[in-house]
Short mmCIF file of C-alpha atoms in Angstrom, two decimals:
data_model
loop_
_atom_site.label_atom_id
_atom_site.label_comp_id
_atom_site.label_asym_id
_atom_site.label_seq_id
_atom_site.Cartn_x
_atom_site.Cartn_y
_atom_site.Cartn_z
CA MET A 1 -0.15 -0.17 0.04
CA GLU A 2 1.47 3.16 -1.10
CA LYS A 3 1.04 6.47 0.99
CA SER A 4 0.82 10.06 -0.21
CA LEU A 5 4.27 12.33 0.66
CA THR A 6 3.30 14.74 3.45
CA LYS A 7 5.77 16.78 5.29
CA THR A 8 5.17 18.93 8.29
CA LEU A 9 7.06 22.47 7.73
CA VAL A 10 7.75 24.50 11.19
CA PHE A 11 7.88 28.62 11.17
CA GLN A 12 8.29 31.30 13.81
CA LEU A 13 5.16 33.91 13.95
CA GLN A 14 6.40 37.27 13.38
CA SER A 15 4.79 40.21 14.58
CA GLY A 16 1.46 38.81 15.52
CA ASP A 17 -0.61 39.74 18.64
CA GLU A 18 0.72 37.22 21.23
CA ARG A 19 -1.67 38.34 23.68
CA LEU A 20 -4.61 37.11 21.31
CA LEU A 21 -2.60 33.91 20.35
CA SER A 22 -2.16 32.85 24.36
CA GLU A 23 -5.85 33.36 24.84
CA ALA A 24 -6.67 31.59 21.98
CA TYR A 25 -4.42 28.51 22.99
CA HIS A 26 -6.47 28.61 26.30
CA GLU A 27 -9.96 28.62 24.57
CA ALA A 28 -8.40 25.30 22.57
CA ARG A 29 -7.45 23.63 25.65
CA TRP A 30 -11.07 24.07 27.23
CA VAL A 31 -12.45 22.78 24.01
CA PHE A 32 -9.90 19.59 24.32
CA ASN A 33 -10.82 19.07 27.94
CA GLN A 34 -14.77 19.57 27.32
CA THR A 35 -14.56 17.19 24.31
CA ILE A 36 -12.77 14.45 26.29
CA GLN A 37 -15.39 14.93 29.41
CA LEU A 38 -18.37 14.68 27.05
CA ALA A 39 -17.19 11.77 25.57
CA LYS A 40 -16.39 9.79 28.49
CA ASP A 41 -19.89 10.87 30.10
CA GLY A 42 -21.53 9.18 26.99
CA ALA A 43 -22.38 11.77 24.62
CA ASP A 44 -22.98 10.82 21.01
CA TRP A 45 -19.47 11.99 19.15
CA ASP A 46 -21.49 13.62 16.50
CA ASP A 47 -23.04 15.60 18.60
CA ILE A 48 -20.08 17.20 20.41
CA SER A 49 -18.63 19.42 17.64
CA PRO A 50 -21.93 21.13 17.25
CA ARG A 51 -22.38 21.92 20.68
CA LEU A 52 -18.76 23.30 21.26
CA GLU A 53 -19.08 25.25 18.29
CA ASP A 54 -21.71 27.41 20.14
CA GLU A 55 -20.02 27.48 23.22
CA ALA A 56 -16.45 28.00 22.37
CA ASP A 57 -14.53 31.56 21.50
CA LEU A 58 -13.25 30.33 18.44
CA VAL A 59 -14.08 30.19 14.65
CA LYS A 60 -16.01 27.13 14.10
CA ASN A 61 -13.34 25.37 11.97
CA THR A 62 -10.98 25.79 14.62
CA THR A 63 -13.30 24.01 17.33
CA GLN A 64 -13.84 21.38 14.63
CA ARG A 65 -10.47 20.57 14.11
CA ILE A 66 -9.58 20.32 17.94
CA VAL A 67 -12.57 18.17 18.47
CA ALA A 68 -11.60 15.97 15.72
CA LYS A 69 -7.79 15.63 17.25
CA ALA A 70 -9.56 14.99 20.84
CA LEU A 71 -11.83 12.28 19.66
CA GLU A 72 -8.73 10.60 17.48
CA ALA A 73 -6.70 10.42 20.41
CA LEU A 74 -9.59 9.12 22.92
CA GLN A 75 -10.12 6.39 20.05
CA GLN A 76 -6.56 5.75 19.64
CA SER A 77 -6.38 4.48 23.59
CA TYR A 78 -9.44 2.94 23.03
CA ASP A 79 -7.85 0.36 20.29
CA ARG A 80 -4.64 0.04 22.79
CA ASP A 81 -7.28 -1.53 25.45
CA ASP A 82 -7.69 2.10 27.45
CA TYR A 83 -3.70 2.56 27.34
CA ASN A 84 -3.07 6.20 27.62
CA THR A 85 -6.31 7.68 27.75
CA PRO A 86 -6.13 11.30 27.54
CA SER A 87 -7.02 13.28 30.38
CA HIS A 88 -10.33 15.92 30.46
CA GLU A 89 -8.09 18.10 32.98
CA LYS A 90 -5.38 19.10 30.53
CA THR A 91 -3.23 22.21 32.10
CA GLY A 92 -1.57 24.82 30.19
CA PRO A 93 -1.65 26.11 26.28
CA TYR A 94 -3.34 23.97 23.55
CA PRO A 95 -2.44 24.00 20.02
CA LEU A 96 -4.94 25.87 17.59
CA ARG A 97 -5.62 23.03 14.87
CA MET A 98 -6.87 24.97 11.62
CA ASN A 99 -7.48 24.18 7.90
CA PHE A 100 -6.16 26.33 5.04
CA THR A 101 -8.07 29.10 3.74
CA GLU A 102 -10.42 28.73 6.79
CA GLY A 103 -9.00 29.06 10.06
CA TYR A 104 -5.66 30.19 8.76
CA ASN A 105 -4.51 31.82 5.27
CA LEU A 106 -1.06 32.20 3.48
CA THR A 107 0.00 34.92 1.01
CA LEU A 108 3.10 35.47 -0.58
CA LYS A 109 3.99 39.24 -1.02
CA ASP A 110 7.49 41.21 -1.26
CA ASP A 111 9.50 38.02 -1.43
CA ARG A 112 7.90 37.16 2.02
CA ILE A 113 5.17 34.67 3.31
CA HIS A 114 2.39 36.17 5.12
CA TYR A 115 -0.14 34.77 7.62
CA ARG A 116 -3.72 35.43 8.82
CA ILE A 117 -4.82 33.27 11.63
CA SER A 118 -8.29 33.41 12.70
CA ALA A 119 -7.60 33.05 16.65
CA LYS A 120 -10.82 34.50 17.68
CA PRO A 121 -14.10 35.55 15.72
CA TYR A 122 -13.46 38.76 13.88
CA ASN A 123 -9.95 39.01 15.44
CA PRO A 124 -7.33 37.77 13.20
CA VAL A 125 -3.63 37.76 13.64
CA LYS A 126 -1.42 38.81 11.09
CA GLY A 127 2.12 38.63 10.55
CA THR A 128 4.95 37.27 8.47
CA LEU A 129 6.63 33.83 8.70
CA ARG A 130 10.53 33.11 9.74
CA GLY A 131 12.00 29.87 9.39
CA ALA A 132 14.57 27.60 7.79
CA PRO A 133 15.33 28.50 4.15
CA ASP A 134 14.16 25.31 2.66
CA ASN A 135 11.17 25.05 4.78
CA LEU A 136 10.22 28.60 3.29
CA GLU A 137 11.17 27.48 -0.34
CA LEU A 138 9.00 24.51 -0.22
CA LEU A 139 5.67 26.64 1.22
CA GLU A 140 6.27 29.05 -1.59
CA GLN A 141 6.44 26.04 -3.97
CA ALA A 142 3.31 24.69 -2.60
CA LEU A 143 1.37 27.97 -2.49
CA GLU A 144 2.08 28.33 -6.13
CA SER A 145 2.50 24.56 -7.48
CA ASP A 146 -0.56 22.29 -8.73
CA GLU A 147 1.39 19.23 -7.81
CA TRP A 148 1.23 20.77 -3.95
CA GLN A 149 -1.42 20.99 -1.81
CA VAL A 150 -1.23 23.13 1.59
CA GLY A 151 -3.40 21.24 4.13
CA THR A 152 -4.18 21.72 8.15
CA ALA A 153 -1.65 23.83 10.41
CA GLU A 154 -1.31 23.95 14.11
CA ALA A 155 -0.18 27.42 15.93
CA MET A 156 1.58 26.69 19.25
CA LYS A 157 3.83 28.21 21.63
CA ARG A 158 6.92 26.06 22.07
CA ASN A 159 10.01 27.01 23.66
CA GLY A 160 8.85 30.60 24.16
CA ASN A 161 8.11 31.50 20.69
CA HIS A 162 4.93 31.41 18.63
CA GLU A 163 5.34 28.73 15.90
CA LEU A 164 3.08 27.81 12.91
CA HIS A 165 3.39 23.98 11.92
CA VAL A 166 2.03 23.82 8.33
CA ASN A 167 1.20 20.15 6.76
CA VAL A 168 1.96 19.97 3.10
CA THR A 169 1.10 17.15 0.77
CA HIS A 170 2.91 16.28 -2.64
CA LEU A 171 -0.29 15.21 -4.84
CA GLU A 172 2.02 12.79 -7.26
CA ALA A 173 4.87 11.28 -4.83
CA THR A 174 3.87 8.04 -3.06
CA VAL A 175 5.87 6.06 -0.45
CA GLN A 176 6.04 2.40 -0.32
CA ASP A 177 4.27 0.89 2.56
CA GLU A 178 7.33 -0.21 5.38
CA THR A 179 5.85 -3.87 5.73
CA ASP A 180 7.01 -4.28 1.88
CA ALA A 181 10.34 -3.77 2.76
CA GLN A 182 13.15 -6.08 2.09
CA THR A 183 16.17 -4.49 3.07
CA VAL A 184 16.15 -2.68 6.57
CA VAL A 185 18.91 0.02 7.12
CA GLY A 186 19.93 1.03 10.45
CA VAL A 187 21.03 4.56 11.09
CA ASP A 188 22.87 5.59 14.34
CA ILE A 189 23.47 9.53 14.09
CA ASN A 190 26.71 10.81 16.08
CA GLU A 191 28.25 14.25 16.83
CA ASP A 192 30.66 13.85 13.96
CA CYS A 193 29.48 11.04 11.59
CA VAL A 194 26.71 8.74 10.83
CA ALA A 195 26.95 4.77 10.64
CA LEU A 196 24.68 2.83 8.61
CA ALA A 197 24.04 -0.98 8.46
CA ALA A 198 21.64 -2.70 5.63
CA LEU A 199 20.38 -6.14 6.80
CA ARG A 200 18.02 -8.47 4.89
CA GLU A 201 16.26 -11.62 6.46
CA ASP A 202 18.78 -14.16 5.00
CA ASP A 203 22.23 -12.05 5.71
CA PHE A 204 24.33 -8.78 6.02
CA VAL A 205 24.35 -6.80 3.11
CA ASP A 206 26.78 -3.72 3.87
CA SER A 207 27.70 -1.12 6.00
CA VAL A 208 29.41 2.28 5.94
CA VAL A 209 30.42 5.10 8.03
CA ILE A 210 30.46 8.57 7.14
CA ASP A 211 32.50 11.61 8.88
CA TYR A 212 31.28 15.16 8.84
CA PRO A 213 33.67 16.63 11.64
CA GLU A 214 33.53 19.95 10.18
CA ILE A 215 30.18 20.21 11.36
CA LYS A 216 31.34 19.85 14.88
CA GLN A 217 34.61 22.11 14.33
CA GLU A 218 32.38 25.01 12.76
CA ARG A 219 29.62 25.12 15.51
CA HIS A 220 32.17 25.13 18.52
CA ARG A 221 33.83 27.87 16.45
CA TYR A 222 30.80 29.94 16.40
CA PHE A 223 30.06 29.20 20.00
CA THR A 224 33.24 30.81 21.03
CA MET A 225 32.87 33.63 18.98
CA ARG A 226 29.42 34.43 20.75
CA LYS A 227 30.83 33.69 24.10
CA ARG A 228 33.69 36.07 23.59
CA MET A 229 31.24 38.86 22.52
CA GLN A 230 28.60 38.26 25.34
CA ASN A 231 31.62 38.72 27.78
CA ALA A 232 32.49 41.88 26.21
CA GLY A 233 29.05 43.26 26.04
CA GLN A 234 28.48 43.04 22.04
CA THR A 235 25.41 41.01 22.08
CA ALA A 236 24.11 42.90 18.89
CA PHE A 237 25.91 40.48 16.96
CA ASP A 238 24.61 37.33 18.23
CA ARG A 239 21.71 36.78 16.06
CA VAL A 240 23.90 37.36 13.40
CA PHE A 241 26.46 34.72 14.51
CA GLU A 242 23.26 32.35 15.12
CA ASP A 243 22.05 32.88 11.36
CA LYS A 244 25.51 32.10 9.94
CA GLU A 245 25.86 29.01 12.10
CA GLU A 246 22.48 27.61 11.38
CA SER A 247 23.26 28.42 7.35
CA TYR A 248 26.31 26.56 7.62
CA VAL A 249 25.16 23.35 9.53
CA HIS A 250 21.86 23.49 7.53
CA ASP A 251 23.77 23.59 4.09
CA LYS A 252 26.49 20.72 5.46
CA LEU A 253 23.30 18.17 6.81
CA HIS A 254 21.51 18.70 3.33
CA GLN A 255 24.96 17.33 1.66
CA VAL A 256 25.21 14.62 4.11
CA SER A 257 21.52 13.48 3.86
CA ARG A 258 21.58 13.29 -0.02
CA ARG A 259 24.88 10.91 0.27
CA ILE A 260 22.99 8.75 2.70
CA VAL A 261 19.74 8.58 0.41
CA GLU A 262 22.03 7.60 -2.61
CA TRP A 263 23.35 4.74 -0.70
CA VAL A 264 20.02 3.77 0.46
CA GLN A 265 18.43 3.52 -2.83
CA GLU A 266 21.13 0.98 -4.20
CA PHE A 267 19.43 -1.79 -2.20
CA GLU A 268 16.15 -3.62 -2.91
CA SER A 269 12.77 -2.14 -1.42
CA PRO A 270 14.68 -0.45 1.41
CA LEU A 271 13.06 0.85 5.03
CA VAL A 272 15.23 3.58 6.71
CA VAL A 273 15.02 2.81 10.79
CA PHE A 274 16.11 5.26 13.11
CA GLU A 275 16.62 5.66 16.93
CA ASP A 276 13.71 7.00 18.53
CA LEU A 277 15.40 10.30 20.30
CA LYS A 278 12.17 12.04 21.30
CA HIS A 279 12.90 11.81 25.23
CA MET A 280 17.00 11.92 24.80
CA ARG A 281 17.22 15.56 25.86
CA ASP A 282 15.56 14.71 28.99
CA SER A 283 18.03 11.73 30.14
CA ILE A 284 21.42 13.88 29.08
CA ASP A 285 23.05 15.41 32.16
CA TYR A 286 26.79 14.90 31.79
CA GLY A 287 28.22 18.61 32.76
CA THR A 288 27.37 21.77 31.22
CA ARG A 289 29.87 21.79 28.60
CA MET A 290 28.87 18.17 27.29
CA ASN A 291 25.18 19.23 27.92
CA ARG A 292 25.65 21.92 25.53
CA ARG A 293 27.09 20.11 23.17
CA LEU A 294 25.06 17.13 23.33
CA HIS A 295 21.56 19.22 23.54
CA SER A 296 22.49 21.38 20.68
CA LEU A 297 23.29 18.63 18.16
CA PRO A 298 21.14 18.42 14.97
CA PHE A 299 19.88 14.85 15.25
CA HIS A 300 16.20 15.61 14.61
CA LYS A 301 17.40 17.64 11.64
CA LEU A 302 19.38 15.18 10.25
CA ARG A 303 16.77 12.56 10.80
CA SER A 304 14.19 14.74 8.81
CA PHE A 305 16.35 15.66 6.05
CA VAL A 306 17.20 11.78 5.29
CA ALA A 307 13.41 10.80 5.79
CA TYR A 308 12.06 13.45 3.56
CA LYS A 309 14.43 12.88 1.01
CA ALA A 310 14.05 9.03 1.06
CA ALA A 311 10.32 9.68 1.37
CA PHE A 312 10.51 11.56 -2.43
CA GLU A 313 12.23 8.42 -3.86
CA GLY A 314 9.35 6.17 -2.31
CA ILE A 315 11.51 4.95 0.57
CA PRO A 316 9.43 4.44 3.62
CA SER A 317 11.08 5.33 7.42
CA ASP A 318 10.28 4.35 10.78
CA ASP A 319 11.74 4.32 14.41
CA ILE A 320 12.63 1.83 17.08
CA ASP A 321 13.33 1.87 20.77
CA PRO A 322 17.24 2.97 21.07
CA ALA A 323 17.47 1.03 24.09
CA TYR A 324 21.35 -0.66 24.67
CA THR A 325 21.85 -0.08 20.93
CA SER A 326 25.34 1.13 21.47
CA GLN A 327 26.13 -1.02 24.24
CA MET A 328 25.28 -4.56 22.91
CA CYS A 329 27.31 -6.79 20.84
CA SER A 330 25.51 -7.16 17.70
CA PHE A 331 26.71 -10.85 17.21
CA THR A 332 24.45 -13.46 17.13
CA GLY A 333 24.93 -15.78 20.17
CA CYS A 334 26.50 -13.27 22.01
CA GLU A 335 24.67 -10.01 22.32
CA HIS A 336 26.63 -9.20 25.56
CA THR A 337 25.35 -5.82 26.82
CA ALA A 338 27.10 -3.50 29.29
CA ARG A 339 28.35 0.23 29.07
CA SER A 340 31.69 -0.84 29.41
CA ASN A 341 31.71 -2.54 25.77
CA ARG A 342 32.04 0.79 24.31
CA ARG A 343 35.13 3.20 24.42
CA LYS A 344 35.01 6.36 22.07
CA LYS A 345 34.55 5.01 18.68
CA ARG A 346 35.84 1.58 19.72
CA PHE A 347 33.64 -1.35 20.69
CA LYS A 348 34.98 -4.29 22.10
CA CYS A 349 32.84 -6.95 23.65
CA ASN A 350 34.03 -8.09 27.10
CA ALA A 351 32.53 -11.39 26.67
CA CYS A 352 33.61 -12.57 23.15
CA GLY A 353 36.63 -10.14 22.52
CA ARG A 354 35.18 -9.06 19.22
CA GLN A 355 36.32 -5.17 18.12
CA ASP A 356 34.37 -3.22 15.86
CA HIS A 357 33.58 0.41 14.93
CA ALA A 358 31.32 1.61 17.71
CA ASP A 359 28.75 3.27 15.26
CA ARG A 360 28.59 0.78 12.95
CA ASN A 361 27.84 -1.83 15.55
CA ALA A 362 24.94 0.60 16.73
CA ALA A 363 23.44 0.72 13.28
CA VAL A 364 23.54 -2.98 12.88
CA ASN A 365 21.56 -3.26 16.31
CA ILE A 366 19.11 -0.69 14.99
CA ALA A 367 18.68 -2.80 11.73
CA LYS A 368 18.24 -5.79 13.65
CA LYS A 369 15.39 -4.15 15.84
CA GLY A 370 14.00 -2.68 12.56
CA LEU A 371 13.77 -6.43 10.90
CA ALA A 372 12.43 -7.78 14.52
CA SER A 373 9.50 -4.82 14.35
CA LEU A 374 8.23 -5.87 10.97
CA ASN A 375 8.19 -9.44 12.48
CA ARG A 376 11.22 -10.97 10.17
CA ASN A 377 13.51 -13.28 10.90
CA VAL A 378 17.09 -11.58 11.88
CA PRO A 379 19.87 -13.25 10.06
CA ALA A 380 22.69 -15.00 12.12
CA LEU A 381 25.80 -12.36 12.55
CA ASN A 382 28.82 -14.43 13.36
CA THR A 383 31.09 -12.12 10.93
CA LEU A 384 31.03 -8.80 9.74
CA PRO A 385 33.00 -7.31 6.48
CA THR A 386 35.64 -4.49 7.68
CA VAL A 387 34.08 -1.12 8.14
CA ARG A 388 34.15 1.51 5.01
CA LYS A 389 34.57 4.71 6.54
CA LEU A 390 33.96 7.60 4.46
CA ARG A 391 34.92 11.01 4.32
CA ARG A 392 34.26 14.25 2.10
CA GLN A 393 37.16 15.02 0.20
CA ALA A 394 37.61 18.78 1.68
CA SER A 395 38.36 16.89 5.16
CA GLY A 396 41.74 15.98 3.96
CA CYS A 397 41.86 12.43 3.08
CA VAL A 398 43.69 12.48 0.36
CA ASN A 399 46.16 9.23 0.75
CA GLN A 400 43.47 6.44 -0.10
CA PRO A 401 42.24 5.62 -3.28
CA THR A 402 38.92 6.84 -4.44
CA VAL A 403 35.67 4.75 -3.68
CA THR A 404 34.22 3.41 -6.90
CA HIS A 405 30.84 2.35 -4.95
CA PRO A 406 28.14 4.71 -7.12
CA THR A 407 26.62 6.30 -4.14
CA VAL A 408 29.23 7.64 -2.49
CA ARG A 409 30.52 9.97 -5.20
CA GLY A 410 33.05 12.56 -3.95
CA TYR A 411 33.78 10.93 -0.97
CA GLN A 412 37.27 8.89 -0.48
CA ALA A 413 38.36 5.49 1.48
CA ASP A 414 39.51 6.60 4.90
CA GLY A 415 41.60 3.25 5.45
CA ARG A 416 40.20 -0.22 6.00
CA VAL A 417 40.57 -0.43 9.67
CA GLY A 418 37.36 -1.19 11.41
CA VAL A 419 38.57 -0.20 15.05
CA SER A 420 39.79 3.30 15.59
CA GLU A 421 40.13 5.85 19.12
#
């Protein structure tokens, strides 16, 4: 079964009436809570929306979308035997869900995208959108092209900023269903590299580690410059440096994600599998300096770029539980799990003595979990080929022959050793 390609674009709302938006978020929370309460009290679900449309201080379309979202969450909990049933006592602001041209509208003018959100009846909020260059470019394309359709959006407050999350759908591009996958590609994203491992039910297919140390180095350079200017009281340039850093990282991640997808395309009916790191930030606490490095890593951004580019090639993606993927030996019959197995980039199993590149070992474990999640047989792994470690030519690797694999153009082999510090 194929699915339409849909992407959620995130923007910041500039020059809007923050007070009116905040009031609308709290009214949306009231609609959500009332919907859950009425449904739990036995009200006919078809009667809830008309009733709340008259009572809520929101435009009718927005009320309808919030009610539909609340009932969808309730139905999902019923389908899971009442697991994680939504509460009717939700606190804090709640997103405004709206239909395009009804609850909100977008227009192009003076090379900028202007928004109009009907937060309250007869009280629209107006302003412009600010966001990543590729998101702005894609939204502009969606507004002007017949191949794209702009759909529902949600306005919300996150990390102190008012944001608009817009869904756009490519009407012609389709993505294969993940259950049809024949090859599972595990992806392990790290601070300075990404490791990939491809598995099928019958065998290990291939693996590669792609280095991008320049991103880490450049981010540290910008951090140092901003810190020095802050200490000198010259804060006016903070935003300038932040924009330059974001633009640099954005461009490099696009290059890396393109290489990843090119590599994945070589395999039969692939499925790209990532670690589910949604709650990773909550568990990170390694001291001030390390926390800053890890909390600001572009894990989600690179994952998003890879998933989106893969989807345009019809390749689906999924998440797995990341527990112990970096600590467990990937060899069948061993699978010894201990934190001491890994030291920096070296993986040495304390039980069987096997050594490997730590990130490649994690990518293999991710791929194994991906196969298991599809109820497929996981192949017996008793040996693994030597790691192919690839690096951009500009990063200084000039003494090794160029890799001839068609999906890694522009890279060179960084030695054949599978274990390094």
